[in-house]
PDB file of C-alpha atoms in Angstrom:
ATOM      1  CA  MET U   1     -53.799 -43.889  45.637  1.00  0.00           C
ATOM      2  CA  LYS U   2     -51.200 -44.005  42.759  1.00  0.00           C
ATOM      3  CA  LEU U   3     -52.766 -45.017  39.286  1.00  0.00           C
ATOM      4  CA  ARG U   4     -50.053 -47.685  39.039  1.00  0.00           C
ATOM      5  CA  ASP U   5     -51.663 -49.462  42.219  1.00  0.00           C
ATOM      6  CA  VAL U   6     -54.809 -49.681  40.314  1.00  0.00           C
ATOM      7  CA  THR U   7     -53.924 -53.014  38.713  1.00  0.00           C
ATOM      8  CA  HIS U   8     -57.041 -53.463  36.795  1.00  0.00           C
ATOM      9  CA  VAL U   9     -56.494 -50.284  35.208  1.00  0.00           C
ATOM     10  CA  TRP U  10     -52.719 -49.580  34.970  1.00  0.00           C
ATOM     11  CA  PRO U  11     -50.451 -50.048  32.903  1.00  0.00           C
ATOM     12  CA  PRO U  12     -52.724 -50.130  29.792  1.00  0.00           C
ATOM     13  CA  GLN U  13     -52.679 -53.077  27.714  1.00  0.00           C
ATOM     14  CA  LEU U  14     -51.632 -52.231  23.947  1.00  0.00           C
ATOM     15  CA  LEU U  15     -53.762 -54.321  21.751  1.00  0.00           C
ATOM     16  CA  VAL U  16     -53.245 -52.847  18.213  1.00  0.00           C
ATOM     17  CA  GLN U  17     -49.915 -51.640  17.013  1.00  0.00           C
ATOM     18  CA  ILE U  18     -48.791 -50.782  13.747  1.00  0.00           C
ATOM     19  CA  GLY U  19     -45.489 -52.115  12.228  1.00  0.00           C
ATOM     20  CA  PRO U  20     -43.088 -54.314  13.805  1.00  0.00           C
ATOM     21  CA  MET U  21     -43.059 -52.527  17.185  1.00  0.00           C
ATOM     22  CA  ILE U  22     -43.159 -54.170  20.424  1.00  0.00           C
ATOM     23  CA  VAL U  23     -44.398 -52.044  23.211  1.00  0.00           C
ATOM     24  CA  GLN U  24     -43.711 -53.400  26.840  1.00  0.00           C
ATOM     25  CA  PRO U  25     -46.086 -52.038  29.616  1.00  0.00           C
ATOM     26  CA  GLY U  26     -44.925 -48.815  30.806  1.00  0.00           C
ATOM     27  CA  GLU U  27     -43.265 -47.762  27.589  1.00  0.00           C
ATOM     28  CA  GLY U  28     -44.362 -44.904  25.459  1.00  0.00           C
ATOM     29  CA  VAL U  29     -46.111 -41.543  25.679  1.00  0.00           C
ATOM     30  CA  LEU U  30     -49.862 -41.064  25.972  1.00  0.00           C
ATOM     31  CA  LYS U  31     -51.144 -39.325  22.870  1.00  0.00           C
ATOM     32  CA  SER U  32     -54.966 -39.351  23.327  1.00  0.00           C
ATOM     33  CA  VAL U  33     -57.724 -40.471  25.600  1.00  0.00           C
ATOM     34  CA  LYS U  34     -61.121 -41.068  24.480  1.00  0.00           C
ATOM     35  CA  ARG U  35     -64.218 -42.578  26.498  1.00  0.00           C
ATOM     36  CA  PHE U  36     -66.885 -44.974  25.511  1.00  0.00           C
ATOM     37  CA  GLY U  37     -69.097 -45.677  28.393  1.00  0.00           C
ATOM     38  CA  ASN U  38     -66.910 -47.315  30.961  1.00  0.00           C
ATOM     39  CA  ARG U  39     -64.149 -48.145  28.497  1.00  0.00           C
ATOM     40  CA  LEU U  40     -61.109 -45.530  27.819  1.00  0.00           C
ATOM     41  CA  SER U  41     -59.386 -45.824  24.532  1.00  0.00           C
ATOM     42  CA  LEU U  42     -55.772 -44.866  24.753  1.00  0.00           C
ATOM     43  CA  THR U  43     -53.301 -43.898  21.719  1.00  0.00           C
ATOM     44  CA  VAL U  44     -49.664 -44.386  22.937  1.00  0.00           C
ATOM     45  CA  GLU U  45     -46.740 -43.309  20.763  1.00  0.00           C
ATOM     46  CA  HIS U  46     -43.186 -45.153  21.204  1.00  0.00           C
ATOM     47  CA  GLU U  47     -40.180 -44.606  19.087  1.00  0.00           C
ATOM     48  CA  GLY U  48     -42.213 -42.675  16.535  1.00  0.00           C
ATOM     49  CA  GLN U  49     -45.159 -45.311  16.047  1.00  0.00           C
ATOM     50  CA  GLU U  50     -48.484 -45.304  17.508  1.00  0.00           C
ATOM     51  CA  ALA U  51     -50.348 -48.174  19.571  1.00  0.00           C
ATOM     52  CA  TRP U  52     -53.733 -48.453  20.719  1.00  0.00           C
ATOM     53  CA  GLY U  53     -55.120 -50.023  23.890  1.00  0.00           C
ATOM     54  CA  GLY U  54     -57.730 -49.564  26.561  1.00  0.00           C
ATOM     55  CA  VAL U  55     -58.962 -50.011  30.086  1.00  0.00           C
ATOM     56  CA  GLU U  56     -62.233 -50.879  31.431  1.00  0.00           C
ATOM     57  CA  VAL U  57     -63.641 -49.760  34.728  1.00  0.00           C
ATOM     58  CA  GLU U  58     -66.638 -51.460  35.867  1.00  0.00           C
ATOM     59  CA  GLN U  59     -69.043 -49.402  38.041  1.00  0.00           C
ATOM     60  CA  ALA U  60     -68.691 -50.912  41.359  1.00  0.00           C
ATOM     61  CA  GLN U  61     -64.658 -50.608  41.036  1.00  0.00           C
ATOM     62  CA  ARG U  62     -62.876 -47.637  42.342  1.00  0.00           C
ATOM     63  CA  PRO U  63     -61.562 -45.346  41.363  1.00  0.00           C
ATOM     64  CA  SER U  64     -64.419 -44.415  39.014  1.00  0.00           C
ATOM     65  CA  VAL U  65     -63.983 -44.412  35.265  1.00  0.00           C
ATOM     66  CA  GLU U  66     -64.468 -40.659  35.594  1.00  0.00           C
ATOM     67  CA  ALA U  67     -61.503 -40.090  37.835  1.00  0.00           C
ATOM     68  CA  VAL U  68     -59.321 -42.413  35.850  1.00  0.00           C
ATOM     69  CA  GLU U  69     -60.489 -40.335  32.743  1.00  0.00           C
ATOM     70  CA  ARG U  70     -59.817 -37.188  34.272  1.00  0.00           C
ATOM     71  CA  VAL U  71     -56.198 -38.025  35.352  1.00  0.00           C
ATOM     72  CA  LEU U  72     -55.362 -39.514  31.975  1.00  0.00           C
ATOM     73  CA  LYS U  73     -56.855 -36.775  29.924  1.00  0.00           C
ATOM     74  CA  ALA U  74     -54.605 -34.299  32.119  1.00  0.00           C
ATOM     75  CA  SER U  75     -51.655 -36.416  31.618  1.00  0.00           C
ATOM     76  CA  VAL U  76     -51.452 -36.498  27.660  1.00  0.00           C
ATOM     77  CA  GLY U  77     -48.127 -35.775  26.495  1.00  0.00           C
ATOM     78  CA  LYS U  78     -46.619 -37.521  29.531  1.00  0.00           C
ATOM     79  CA  GLY U  79     -44.698 -40.860  29.785  1.00  0.00           C
ATOM     80  CA  ILE U  80     -46.767 -43.966  30.842  1.00  0.00           C
ATOM     81  CA  ARG U  81     -44.315 -44.557  33.725  1.00  0.00           C
ATOM     82  CA  GLU U  82     -44.715 -41.072  34.808  1.00  0.00           C
ATOM     83  CA  ILE U  83     -48.407 -41.180  34.655  1.00  0.00           C
ATOM     84  CA  GLY U  84     -48.537 -44.426  36.904  1.00  0.00           C
ATOM     85  CA  ASP U  85     -47.150 -41.997  39.887  1.00  0.00           C
ATOM     86  CA  VAL U  86     -50.100 -39.663  39.400  1.00  0.00           C
ATOM     87  CA  ASP U  87     -52.725 -39.557  42.380  1.00  0.00           C
ATOM     88  CA  VAL U  88     -56.220 -40.873  41.406  1.00  0.00           C
ATOM     89  CA  GLY U  89     -59.338 -40.635  43.710  1.00  0.00           C
TER      90      GLY U  89
END
């Protein structure tokens, strides 16, 4: 299954941003991933500015938060659209 097909996870919704930047879903480069329980906090850079957002994976949902975290951490430095094409268990 491609990450982009996991609609409750991808693309991430960017909730907080600095400055007059507007980031559309799928834009930007993944800069970091941090896990807090079943939530993953993401930092995305777009046109030299950073935005933050996250995804939440409930225990009963598949793929697991561990699988999503593993894929995202391995994808730091890649474009959000590119990451959507990665296989996740």
